[in-house]
Every structure is written in structure tokens, then in C-alpha cells.
Amino acid sequence: MKEIRSVVLGCGSYLPERVLTNHDLAKMVDTSDEWIVQRTGIHERRIAAPGELTSDLGLKAAQAALADAGRDASEVDLVLMATSTPDQTFPASAVSVQAGLGIQHGAAFDLQAVCSGFIYALATADGLLKSGAFKRALVIGAETFSRILDWTDRTTCVLFGDGAGAVLLEARPIELAEDRGILTAHLRSDGRYKSKLYVDGGPSSTGTVGHLRMEGREVFRHAVGMVTDVVQDAFAATGYTAEDIDWFVPHQANKRIIDSSAHKLGIDPAKVVTTVGMHGNTSAASIPLALATARADGRIKVGDLVLLEAMGGGFTWGAVLLRW
Ligand code: ACO
């Protein structure tokens, strides 16, 4: 039997209209454009409008991915949404996207791995496609982190933004090792670090939604080592090296983390896709947003070797290597 691979057919994204700049934030908390840019590389982020839900952002990104692929929603049999900011505790926001797309067959569910959510969702969709259970999957990362931020806490509210991105994957039998598709996916977590980055509410603890809390310096301290380790696993599994990579598309948390990770891995800075300056940290949405940006501006082309990685709350982390 021929090996099945999950091939990217298209990708798309959606950003809410409202732009919140560092200058705007400086009027809300004791901070400055200079501090935020120097420590994070972030200039501005988008904020969802009142009543605009995570599933609304996810639906628009999914429609953009379908349009990019030239495919109809009826061809999709799996909708997988990575989010930590669902519309409601249940049902999954993915079912709202499924209904919004007019799909009444197959399956839809949410997956939660905070900032690593998109990597986890890609790996999950890849496994399900390879098993033969599904043929085409929309993998979405969508977040409204603005709803769980403490807007009086300058150490966290300056870092995050809202947005969504999506890719459409198709299960295809491959002929050659060089063929397109997801080549390898590696997931990690270590719950001992759960108190370093968390939300202080939830249905079974406080009965409230809660606010994001973070020991930023601690997260920073672990981030580079964890992501570079898991990327090395992806290289070891495939035989590729940093020099073979065409595009490095990391989770967009902080420009300093991105630059340090690329440097430690030996990846040419010209191959690094960085969108954190315009989007802030959009958690599970950040990688597909960056992919859609680099695809739309002509950087990522069919056949390119693309390395994705992320690290986030849990801690969770992971890497995916794919040929676009
Ligand atoms: N504006 C001005 N001053 C600030 C701000 C702000 N927005 N936030 C904190 N400060 C102050 C602090 O109060 C502190 O003041 P003090 O020295 O008088 O006590 C000073 O700046 C330095 O604070 P640190 O926390 O040590 O600053 P650091 O250089 O570590 O930068 C940051 C903070 C940007 C949060 C950094 O630690 C970081 O990026 N960590 C990673 C966090 C992250 O990206 N999390 C996202 C989720 S996980 C992931 O996606 C990887």
C-alpha cells in the first residue's frame, strides 16, 4: 500500500478590523511604544469587535483557505479548530464553523494546546488523514485573546492579539519521498510548568472565564531550548538540516524568541517569516496567519520545505516539517 501524506491545498487568514497600537496601549497602562518594541518586536495587534466571536474569525479564515485552494466546502469532511478562547465552554467552536460552511457530514471538534494548538491540530489532522478516516481537513487556528486579558496588567495585555488562520489538507498517496505534504510532526508537553502561563478561571474551578496570567521571564527562559530541541527531532526523523529549509515559520510570540531560536538552529534570518510586529501573539492563530502572509506575498511556493514550531502554556511545544 502506498504511503498517504497530508498535502496543503491552500491557506487563508482573517484579522478583525480594529487596530490597537502600542501608542493606544500607552494611554491605557503604564507602558511605551519603545518598551514594547524593544522587548517584543510588536507594533500593533487586532482586536475583535464586540459580538465578533472566535468562530466568526475561524469561519472567515476557513473560507479564505477554501478560496485559495479553489475547493468547495462540501469536499471537506473534517473541521479541526485549535483555540483556547472558544465561543462557549461547549459545544466546540469548530461545529459553528462547520455549520457556517454548510457542511453536514464528517466531523468537527476543537483542540486546546494554547500557543502550540495549531501544531497539535496539524499533527492530529495528519494522523486522521493518514488513517484513511477522512479525506480533506480544514485545520484552523482562531483566537480572541482580547477577551481573557487583564487590561490593567501591562506585563501581559501588550503581548496578545486576535485573529485566525486556516489550511486545507488533503490525503494523497505519494510516489516519491520528495513529494509534497507533512513529512513529520513532533509533539511535547510537560505539565510541571502549568503555573507559568495559565488562565485563572474555568468551568470546573471558579465557574468564571478568568484572565491570562504569566511569568514572562520564566516562559522566555524555557522557550528557545524547548523549540530547538523538538525541531532537532524533526530534522533527525527526516534527515533534513537547517540548510535545507526554505522557510521557517515559528509561533509568533516575541521577536527575540524567534530570532534566538533561528540563530540556535543555524537558520538564515532571510528565511524566517516574522509577523509578530503587526499581529502580536495570536496564540494558535499565529502560525497559519504567518503562513497566509508568506503565501500571499509570494514567499512560500509549491515544493518549498517549510518548518513550523511553537511553544506555549502547559508547557506544550512541537514542530512540523512539511513540503508545501
Ligand atoms: N511596559 C513597561 N514596562 C513593563 C511592561 C510594559 N508593558 N511590562 C513589564 N514591565 C516592566 C516590569 O515591571 C519590570 O520592571 P521592574 O524592573 O521595575 O520590576 C521590567 O519591565 C522588566 O520586566 P521583565 O518581565 O523582566 O521584562 P522582560 O525583559 O523579561 O520582558 C516579556 C518581558 C516581554 C514578557 C518577556 O519576558 C517575554 O517575552 N516572555 C515570553 C512571554 C511570551 O511570549 N509569552 C507568550 C506565550 S508563550 C509563547 O507563546 C512562547
Coordinates of C-alpha atoms and ligand atoms in Angstrom, one line a residue:
M1 CA 0.0 0.0 0.0
K2 CA 1.2 3.5 -0.9
E3 CA 2.1 5.9 1.9
I4 CA -0.5 8.6 2.4
R5 CA 0.5 12.2 3.0
S6 CA -1.5 15.3 4.1
V7 CA -0.9 17.8 1.4
V8 CA -1.6 21.6 1.9
L9 CA -4.1 22.6 -0.9
G10 CA -4.5 26.2 0.3
C11 CA -4.3 28.6 3.2
G12 CA -6.1 31.8 4.3
S13 CA -6.5 34.1 7.2
Y14 CA -8.7 36.8 8.8
L15 CA -7.9 39.7 11.0
P16 CA -10.5 41.8 12.8
E17 CA -10.7 45.4 11.6
R18 CA -9.8 47.3 14.8
V19 CA -6.1 48.0 15.1
L20 CA -4.7 48.6 18.6
T21 CA -1.3 50.3 18.5
N22 CA 1.4 50.5 21.2
H23 CA 0.6 54.2 21.4
D24 CA -3.1 53.3 22.1
L25 CA -1.9 51.0 24.9
A26 CA 0.3 53.6 26.4
K27 CA -2.9 55.6 27.1
M28 CA -4.4 52.6 28.9
V29 CA -1.5 51.3 31.1
D30 CA 2.0 52.5 32.2
T31 CA 3.9 51.4 29.1
S32 CA 5.5 52.9 26.0
D33 CA 5.9 52.0 22.3
E34 CA 9.7 51.9 22.9
W35 CA 9.5 49.3 25.7
I36 CA 7.1 47.1 23.8
V37 CA 9.0 47.2 20.5
Q38 CA 12.4 46.7 22.2
R39 CA 11.3 43.7 24.3
T40 CA 8.9 42.0 21.9
G41 CA 9.1 43.5 18.3
I42 CA 5.3 44.1 18.5
H43 CA 4.0 47.4 17.0
E44 CA 0.2 46.7 16.8
R45 CA -2.4 44.0 17.1
R46 CA -6.0 43.5 16.1
I47 CA -9.0 43.3 18.4
A48 CA -12.3 41.6 17.6
A49 CA -15.4 43.8 17.6
P50 CA -18.0 43.4 20.3
G51 CA -20.1 40.4 19.3
E52 CA -17.4 39.1 16.9
L53 CA -16.7 35.5 18.1
T54 CA -13.7 33.2 17.7
S55 CA -15.8 31.0 15.3
D56 CA -16.6 34.1 13.2
L57 CA -12.9 34.7 12.7
G58 CA -12.3 31.0 12.1
L59 CA -15.1 30.8 9.6
K60 CA -13.7 33.7 7.5
A61 CA -10.2 32.2 7.6
A62 CA -11.6 28.8 6.6
Q63 CA -13.4 30.4 3.7
A64 CA -10.2 32.2 2.6
A65 CA -8.3 28.8 2.7
L66 CA -11.0 27.1 0.6
A67 CA -10.9 30.0 -1.9
D68 CA -7.1 29.8 -2.1
A69 CA -7.3 26.1 -2.8
G70 CA -10.2 26.5 -5.3
R71 CA -12.2 23.9 -3.4
D72 CA -15.8 23.8 -2.2
A73 CA -16.7 23.3 1.5
S74 CA -18.7 20.2 0.5
E75 CA -15.4 18.5 -0.2
V76 CA -14.3 18.9 3.5
D77 CA -15.0 16.1 5.9
L78 CA -13.0 17.2 9.0
V79 CA -13.0 20.6 10.6
L80 CA -10.4 20.9 13.4
M81 CA -10.1 24.1 15.3
A82 CA -7.2 25.0 17.6
T83 CA -8.3 27.5 20.2
S84 CA -8.1 28.4 23.9
T85 CA -10.8 31.1 23.5
P86 CA -13.8 29.2 22.3
D87 CA -17.2 30.9 21.9
Q88 CA -18.7 28.9 24.7
T89 CA -17.5 26.2 27.1
F90 CA -19.3 23.8 24.8
P91 CA -20.1 22.9 22.0
A92 CA -16.9 23.2 20.2
S93 CA -16.5 26.3 18.1
A94 CA -15.5 24.1 15.2
V95 CA -19.1 22.9 14.9
S96 CA -20.2 26.6 14.4
V97 CA -17.6 26.8 11.6
Q98 CA -18.8 23.6 10.1
A99 CA -22.4 24.8 10.1
G100 CA -21.3 28.2 8.8
L101 CA -19.6 26.4 5.9
G102 CA -22.8 24.4 5.3
I103 CA -21.1 21.1 5.9
Q104 CA -23.4 18.3 7.4
H105 CA -21.2 15.3 7.0
G106 CA -17.9 14.3 8.6
A107 CA -16.7 15.6 12.0
A108 CA -15.8 18.9 13.7
F109 CA -14.0 19.4 17.0
D110 CA -11.8 21.8 19.0
L111 CA -8.4 21.1 20.3
Q112 CA -6.7 23.1 23.0
A113 CA -2.9 23.3 23.4
V114 CA -2.6 27.1 23.8
C115 CA 0.1 28.6 21.6
S116 CA 1.1 25.2 20.3
G117 CA -2.5 24.5 19.3
F118 CA -2.0 24.8 15.6
I119 CA 1.0 22.4 15.6
Y120 CA -1.1 19.9 17.7
A121 CA -4.0 20.3 15.4
L122 CA -1.9 19.8 12.2
A123 CA -0.4 16.6 13.8
T124 CA -3.9 15.3 14.8
A125 CA -5.4 16.0 11.4
D126 CA -2.3 14.4 9.7
G127 CA -2.8 11.2 11.8
L128 CA -6.6 11.1 11.0
L129 CA -6.0 11.7 7.2
K130 CA -3.2 9.0 7.1
S131 CA -5.5 6.5 8.8
G132 CA -8.0 6.8 6.0
A133 CA -10.8 8.1 8.3
F134 CA -11.0 11.4 6.5
K135 CA -10.1 12.8 3.0
R136 CA -9.9 16.6 3.5
A137 CA -9.4 18.6 6.6
L138 CA -9.7 22.3 7.4
V139 CA -7.2 23.0 10.2
I140 CA -7.9 26.3 11.8
G141 CA -6.2 28.4 14.5
A142 CA -8.5 31.1 15.8
E143 CA -8.4 33.2 18.9
T144 CA -9.9 36.2 20.7
F145 CA -7.3 36.5 23.4
S146 CA -8.5 40.1 24.0
R147 CA -11.4 38.5 25.9
I148 CA -9.2 36.8 28.5
L149 CA -6.6 39.6 29.0
D150 CA -6.5 41.7 32.2
W151 CA -6.4 45.1 30.5
T152 CA -4.9 46.6 33.7
D153 CA -1.9 44.3 33.7
R154 CA 0.9 45.8 31.5
T155 CA 3.0 42.7 31.7
T156 CA 0.5 40.7 29.6
C157 CA -2.0 42.9 27.8
V158 CA 0.6 44.4 25.5
L159 CA 1.6 41.0 24.1
F160 CA -1.5 39.4 22.6
G161 CA -4.0 40.0 19.7
D162 CA -7.0 38.4 17.9
G163 CA -7.1 36.7 14.6
A164 CA -7.5 33.4 12.7
G165 CA -5.7 31.4 10.0
A166 CA -6.5 28.1 8.3
V167 CA -5.1 25.5 6.0
L168 CA -6.9 22.9 3.8
L169 CA -5.2 19.5 3.8
E170 CA -5.9 16.6 1.5
A171 CA -4.9 12.9 2.0
R172 CA -2.9 11.8 -1.1
P173 CA -0.9 8.7 -1.9
I174 CA 2.7 9.6 -2.5
E175 CA 5.0 8.3 -5.2
L176 CA 8.4 9.7 -4.1
A177 CA 9.9 10.7 -0.8
E178 CA 10.3 14.3 -2.2
D179 CA 6.6 14.6 -2.8
R180 CA 4.5 17.3 -1.1
G181 CA 2.9 17.0 2.3
I182 CA 3.5 16.8 6.0
L183 CA 6.8 14.9 6.4
T184 CA 6.9 14.7 10.2
A185 CA 5.2 16.1 13.3
H186 CA 6.5 16.1 16.9
L187 CA 4.5 17.0 20.0
R188 CA 5.7 17.5 23.6
S189 CA 4.3 18.7 26.9
D190 CA 5.4 19.0 30.5
G191 CA 2.6 19.8 33.0
R192 CA 5.0 20.7 35.7
Y193 CA 5.2 24.1 34.2
K194 CA 1.4 24.7 34.1
S195 CA 1.5 27.6 36.6
K196 CA 4.0 29.6 34.4
L197 CA 1.3 30.5 31.9
Y198 CA -2.4 30.0 32.6
V199 CA -5.9 31.5 32.9
D200 CA -7.1 32.0 36.4
G201 CA -10.6 30.7 35.7
G202 CA -12.5 27.8 34.2
P203 CA -15.8 25.9 34.4
S204 CA -14.7 23.3 37.0
S205 CA -12.6 25.6 39.2
T206 CA -14.0 29.1 39.5
G207 CA -17.0 29.0 37.2
T208 CA -15.7 32.1 35.5
V209 CA -13.8 32.7 32.3
G210 CA -10.7 34.2 34.0
H211 CA -7.7 36.2 32.9
L212 CA -4.4 35.2 31.4
R213 CA -1.5 35.1 34.0
M214 CA 2.1 34.6 33.0
E215 CA 5.6 34.6 34.4
G216 CA 7.0 36.1 31.2
R217 CA 10.7 35.7 32.1
E218 CA 10.2 32.0 33.0
V219 CA 8.4 31.4 29.7
F220 CA 11.1 33.1 27.8
R221 CA 13.8 31.2 29.6
H222 CA 12.4 27.8 28.5
A223 CA 11.1 28.7 25.1
V224 CA 14.2 28.7 22.9
G225 CA 15.6 25.4 24.4
M226 CA 12.3 23.6 24.0
V227 CA 11.5 24.6 20.5
T228 CA 15.1 24.0 19.2
D229 CA 15.1 20.5 20.8
V230 CA 11.8 19.5 19.1
V231 CA 13.0 20.9 15.8
Q232 CA 16.1 18.8 16.1
D233 CA 13.8 15.7 16.5
A234 CA 12.1 16.7 13.2
F235 CA 15.5 17.0 11.5
A236 CA 16.6 13.6 12.9
A237 CA 13.4 12.0 11.7
T238 CA 13.7 13.2 8.1
G239 CA 17.4 13.6 7.5
Y240 CA 16.9 17.3 6.6
T241 CA 19.0 20.0 8.2
A242 CA 18.7 23.7 8.8
E243 CA 20.3 24.4 5.5
D244 CA 17.6 22.6 3.6
I245 CA 14.8 24.7 5.0
D246 CA 13.2 27.2 2.6
W247 CA 11.0 28.9 5.2
F248 CA 11.0 28.9 9.0
V249 CA 7.5 29.8 10.2
P250 CA 7.6 29.8 14.1
H251 CA 4.9 30.7 16.5
Q252 CA 4.8 34.5 16.7
A253 CA 5.2 35.2 20.5
N254 CA 8.1 37.5 20.6
K255 CA 10.7 38.6 18.0
R256 CA 13.5 37.9 20.5
I257 CA 12.4 34.3 20.9
I258 CA 12.1 33.9 17.2
D259 CA 15.5 35.4 16.4
S260 CA 17.2 33.4 19.2
S261 CA 15.6 30.1 18.0
A262 CA 16.6 30.7 14.4
H263 CA 20.1 31.6 15.4
K264 CA 20.5 28.5 17.7
L265 CA 19.2 26.3 14.9
G266 CA 21.5 27.9 12.3
I267 CA 18.7 29.1 10.1
D268 CA 19.4 32.0 7.8
P269 CA 17.5 35.1 9.1
A270 CA 16.3 35.8 5.5
K271 CA 14.3 32.5 5.7
V272 CA 12.4 33.5 8.9
V273 CA 8.8 34.6 8.5
T274 CA 8.1 37.2 11.2
T275 CA 4.6 38.7 11.5
V276 CA 4.5 39.3 15.3
G277 CA 5.1 43.1 14.7
M278 CA 1.7 43.5 13.1
H279 CA -0.3 40.8 14.8
G280 CA 1.1 40.4 18.3
N281 CA 0.8 37.0 19.8
T282 CA -2.4 35.4 18.4
S283 CA -1.7 32.1 20.1
A284 CA -3.0 29.2 18.0
A285 CA -3.7 31.5 15.1
S286 CA -0.2 32.9 14.8
I287 CA 1.4 30.2 12.6
P288 CA -1.5 30.0 10.0
L289 CA -1.6 33.8 9.9
A290 CA 2.1 33.9 9.2
L291 CA 1.8 31.1 6.6
A292 CA -1.1 33.0 4.8
T293 CA 1.0 36.2 4.8
A294 CA 4.1 34.5 3.3
R295 CA 2.0 32.6 0.8
A296 CA 0.1 35.8 -0.3
D297 CA 3.3 37.8 -0.8
G298 CA 4.8 35.1 -2.9
R299 CA 7.5 33.9 -0.5
I300 CA 6.2 30.3 0.1
K301 CA 5.9 28.4 -3.2
V302 CA 4.7 24.9 -4.0
G303 CA 7.6 22.5 -3.4
D304 CA 9.2 24.6 -0.6
L305 CA 10.4 22.9 2.6
V306 CA 8.6 24.7 5.5
L307 CA 9.5 24.3 9.2
L308 CA 6.9 25.2 11.8
E309 CA 7.3 25.2 15.5
A310 CA 5.5 26.5 18.6
M311 CA 5.7 26.6 22.4
G312 CA 3.0 27.7 24.8
G313 CA 1.1 27.2 28.0
G314 CA 1.3 23.8 29.7
F315 CA 4.1 23.9 28.7
T316 CA 3.3 22.4 25.3
W317 CA 5.6 22.5 22.3
G318 CA 6.1 20.9 19.0
A319 CA 7.3 21.1 15.4
V320 CA 6.1 20.1 11.9
L321 CA 8.2 19.8 8.8
L322 CA 6.3 19.9 5.5
R323 CA 6.8 20.2 1.8
W324 CA 4.3 22.8 0.6
Ligands
ACO1 N1 5.8 48.4 29.7 C1 6.7 48.9 30.5 N2 7.4 48.2 31.5 C2 7.0 46.9 31.6 C3 6.0 46.3 30.9 C4 5.4 47.1 29.9 N3 4.4 46.6 29.1 N4 5.8 45.0 31.3 C5 6.7 44.8 32.3 N5 7.4 46.0 32.5 C6 8.5 46.2 33.5 C7 8.5 45.2 34.6 O1 7.5 45.7 35.6 C8 9.9 45.3 35.1 O2 10.1 46.4 35.9 P1 11.0 46.4 37.2 O3 12.3 46.0 36.7 O4 10.9 47.8 37.7 O5 10.4 45.3 38.1 C9 10.7 45.5 33.8 O6 9.7 46.0 32.8 C10 11.3 44.2 33.3 O7 10.3 43.2 33.3 P2 10.7 41.7 32.8 O8 9.4 40.9 33.0 O9 11.9 41.2 33.4 O10 10.9 42.0 31.3 P3 11.5 41.0 30.2 O11 12.7 41.6 29.6 O12 11.5 39.6 30.6 O13 10.3 41.1 29.1 C11 8.4 39.9 28.3 C12 9.0 40.8 29.4 C13 8.3 40.7 27.1 C14 7.1 39.4 28.8 C15 9.4 38.7 28.1 O14 9.7 38.1 29.3 C16 8.8 37.7 27.2 O15 8.6 37.9 26.0 N6 8.5 36.5 27.7 C17 7.9 35.4 26.9 C18 6.4 35.5 27.1 C19 5.6 35.1 25.9 O16 6.0 35.4 24.8 N7 4.5 34.5 26.2 C20 3.6 34.2 25.3 C21 3.0 32.9 25.5 S1 4.2 31.6 25.5 C22 4.7 31.6 24.0 O17 4.0 31.9 23.1 C23 6.1 31.3 23.8

